[in-house]
Amino acid sequence: MNQVYSVEYSVKNEAGELVDSNVGGAPLEFISGKGQMIPGFEKAVVEMNVGEEKEVTIPSSEAYGEYRDDLLQTLPKEQFEGIELQKGMTLYGQGPDGQTIAVIVKDFDDNEVTIDYNHPLAGQDLTFTIKLLNQREATADEVLSGQVGGSCSTDGGCGCGSCGCH
């Protein structure tokens, strides 16, 4: 049975740096069982009661996966003509099925550019502070579309929260 969860969260990386938060903004809403959230986050939320707040550390295997060296690729620098390259910058391209993909420039020299297809938080255990604001059964339309609502919720939110964690 799919449920709609509405949460407030903040997340820190292994260095204790805040990497994302919606505290003070629109709640994050998602439908359970749709793969919309990282597995460890969804698992933590579905075990909570409305109004409960908790801190949970999610291992990388249940977050963005282990860091994989096979997701590094070295390409000729001429493929990046017209781009002012900087180490650590994110570049966006189009994958084989038309989806947007992001890569990080790991290194470059006069001849080659090494890019990284790993998620920036791959290989890291993440610490979330989560507060469950609301939970309800998903409507048939929500289950079918995978999208929450479209109309305003009872708490005044518009169901349009977003999160960089998925």
PDB file of N, CA, C and O in Angstrom, residues 5 7 15 34 42-43 45 58 70 81 83-84 91 98 102 110 116 128 130 135 138 144:
ATOM      1  N   TYR A   5       4.391  10.564   2.085  1.00  0.00           N
ATOM      2  CA  TYR A   5       5.071  11.073   3.268  1.00  0.00           C
ATOM      3  C   TYR A   5       5.485  12.511   3.006  1.00  0.00           C
ATOM      4  O   TYR A   5       5.958  12.844   1.913  1.00  0.00           O
ATOM      5  N   VAL A   7       7.975  15.360   4.708  1.00  0.00           N
ATOM      6  CA  VAL A   7       9.052  15.446   5.697  1.00  0.00           C
ATOM      7  C   VAL A   7       9.828  16.748   5.604  1.00  0.00           C
ATOM      8  O   VAL A   7       9.881  17.399   4.556  1.00  0.00           O
ATOM      9  N   ALA A  15      32.032  14.482   6.603  1.00  0.00           N
ATOM     10  CA  ALA A  15      32.830  15.543   7.221  1.00  0.00           C
ATOM     11  C   ALA A  15      31.981  16.429   8.142  1.00  0.00           C
ATOM     12  O   ALA A  15      32.493  17.360   8.757  1.00  0.00           O
ATOM     13  N   LYS A  34       8.066   3.734  -4.639  1.00  0.00           N
ATOM     14  CA  LYS A  34       8.237   4.163  -6.030  1.00  0.00           C
ATOM     15  C   LYS A  34       9.710   4.383  -6.400  1.00  0.00           C
ATOM     16  O   LYS A  34      10.011   4.781  -7.520  1.00  0.00           O
ATOM     17  N   GLU A  42      14.120   6.325   2.743  1.00  0.00           N
ATOM     18  CA  GLU A  42      12.729   5.852   2.740  1.00  0.00           C
ATOM     19  C   GLU A  42      12.489   4.872   3.876  1.00  0.00           C
ATOM     20  O   GLU A  42      11.478   4.951   4.576  1.00  0.00           O
ATOM     21  N   LYS A  43      13.425   3.955   4.090  1.00  0.00           N
ATOM     22  CA  LYS A  43      13.278   2.977   5.160  1.00  0.00           C
ATOM     23  C   LYS A  43      13.148   3.676   6.517  1.00  0.00           C
ATOM     24  O   LYS A  43      12.305   3.312   7.340  1.00  0.00           O
ATOM     25  N   VAL A  45      12.070   6.783   7.108  1.00  0.00           N
ATOM     26  CA  VAL A  45      10.825   7.553   7.179  1.00  0.00           C
ATOM     27  C   VAL A  45       9.623   6.643   7.426  1.00  0.00           C
ATOM     28  O   VAL A  45       8.769   6.951   8.268  1.00  0.00           O
ATOM     29  N   ILE A  58      22.831   6.871   7.398  1.00  0.00           N
ATOM     30  CA  ILE A  58      22.541   5.924   6.328  1.00  0.00           C
ATOM     31  C   ILE A  58      23.861   5.539   5.660  1.00  0.00           C
ATOM     32  O   ILE A  58      24.589   6.411   5.162  1.00  0.00           O
ATOM     33  N   ASP A  70      35.498   2.342 -11.710  1.00  0.00           N
ATOM     34  CA  ASP A  70      35.157   2.068 -13.107  1.00  0.00           C
ATOM     35  C   ASP A  70      34.232   3.134 -13.690  1.00  0.00           C
ATOM     36  O   ASP A  70      33.942   3.120 -14.885  1.00  0.00           O
ATOM     37  N   GLU A  81      36.084  21.479 -25.920  1.00  0.00           N
ATOM     38  CA  GLU A  81      36.420  22.768 -26.516  1.00  0.00           C
ATOM     39  C   GLU A  81      35.348  23.808 -26.185  1.00  0.00           C
ATOM     40  O   GLU A  81      34.156  23.531 -26.238  1.00  0.00           O
ATOM     41  N   ILE A  83      34.843  25.078 -23.253  1.00  0.00           N
ATOM     42  CA  ILE A  83      34.484  25.011 -21.836  1.00  0.00           C
ATOM     43  C   ILE A  83      35.715  25.382 -21.023  1.00  0.00           C
ATOM     44  O   ILE A  83      36.786  24.808 -21.204  1.00  0.00           O
ATOM     45  N   GLU A  84      35.537  26.336 -20.120  1.00  0.00           N
ATOM     46  CA  GLU A  84      36.632  26.721 -19.227  1.00  0.00           C
ATOM     47  C   GLU A  84      36.649  25.721 -18.068  1.00  0.00           C
ATOM     48  O   GLU A  84      35.896  25.861 -17.099  1.00  0.00           O
ATOM     49  N   LEU A  91      29.585  19.037 -15.047  1.00  0.00           N
ATOM     50  CA  LEU A  91      29.157  19.223 -16.433  1.00  0.00           C
ATOM     51  C   LEU A  91      27.919  18.350 -16.653  1.00  0.00           C
ATOM     52  O   LEU A  91      27.795  17.269 -16.074  1.00  0.00           O
ATOM     53  N   GLY A  98      18.362   9.722 -23.422  1.00  0.00           N
ATOM     54  CA  GLY A  98      17.870  11.091 -23.426  1.00  0.00           C
ATOM     55  C   GLY A  98      17.824  11.747 -22.058  1.00  0.00           C
ATOM     56  O   GLY A  98      17.508  12.921 -21.941  1.00  0.00           O
ATOM     57  N   ALA A 102      25.001  13.982 -15.079  1.00  0.00           N
ATOM     58  CA  ALA A 102      25.984  14.926 -14.549  1.00  0.00           C
ATOM     59  C   ALA A 102      27.294  14.185 -14.335  1.00  0.00           C
ATOM     60  O   ALA A 102      27.308  13.038 -13.885  1.00  0.00           O
ATOM     61  N   ASP A 110      46.833  19.299 -20.612  1.00  0.00           N
ATOM     62  CA  ASP A 110      46.757  19.861 -21.961  1.00  0.00           C
ATOM     63  C   ASP A 110      46.137  18.902 -22.975  1.00  0.00           C
ATOM     64  O   ASP A 110      45.680  19.331 -24.033  1.00  0.00           O
ATOM     65  N   ASP A 116      34.146  11.990 -13.810  1.00  0.00           N
ATOM     66  CA  ASP A 116      33.661  11.031 -12.832  1.00  0.00           C
ATOM     67  C   ASP A 116      32.139  10.964 -12.905  1.00  0.00           C
ATOM     68  O   ASP A 116      31.458  11.967 -12.717  1.00  0.00           O
ATOM     69  N   PHE A 128      21.169  12.062   8.383  1.00  0.00           N
ATOM     70  CA  PHE A 128      19.942  12.824   8.163  1.00  0.00           C
ATOM     71  C   PHE A 128      19.287  13.145   9.496  1.00  0.00           C
ATOM     72  O   PHE A 128      19.231  12.293  10.387  1.00  0.00           O
ATOM     73  N   ILE A 130      15.514  13.998  10.361  1.00  0.00           N
ATOM     74  CA  ILE A 130      14.236  13.892   9.655  1.00  0.00           C
ATOM     75  C   ILE A 130      13.100  14.149  10.633  1.00  0.00           C
ATOM     76  O   ILE A 130      13.097  13.608  11.748  1.00  0.00           O
ATOM     77  N   GLN A 135       1.531  11.918   6.919  1.00  0.00           N
ATOM     78  CA  GLN A 135       1.497  10.643   6.208  1.00  0.00           C
ATOM     79  C   GLN A 135       0.045  10.368   5.857  1.00  0.00           C
ATOM     80  O   GLN A 135      -0.849  10.577   6.674  1.00  0.00           O
ATOM     81  N   ALA A 138      -1.779   7.204  -0.553  1.00  0.00           N
ATOM     82  CA  ALA A 138      -1.699   7.814  -1.878  1.00  0.00           C
ATOM     83  C   ALA A 138      -2.995   7.560  -2.640  1.00  0.00           C
ATOM     84  O   ALA A 138      -3.616   6.502  -2.504  1.00  0.00           O
ATOM     85  N   LEU A 144      -0.503   5.823  -9.783  1.00  0.00           N
ATOM     86  CA  LEU A 144      -0.327   5.625 -11.221  1.00  0.00           C
ATOM     87  C   LEU A 144       0.749   6.545 -11.797  1.00  0.00           C
ATOM     88  O   LEU A 144       1.630   6.107 -12.533  1.00  0.00           O
TER      89      LEU A 144
END
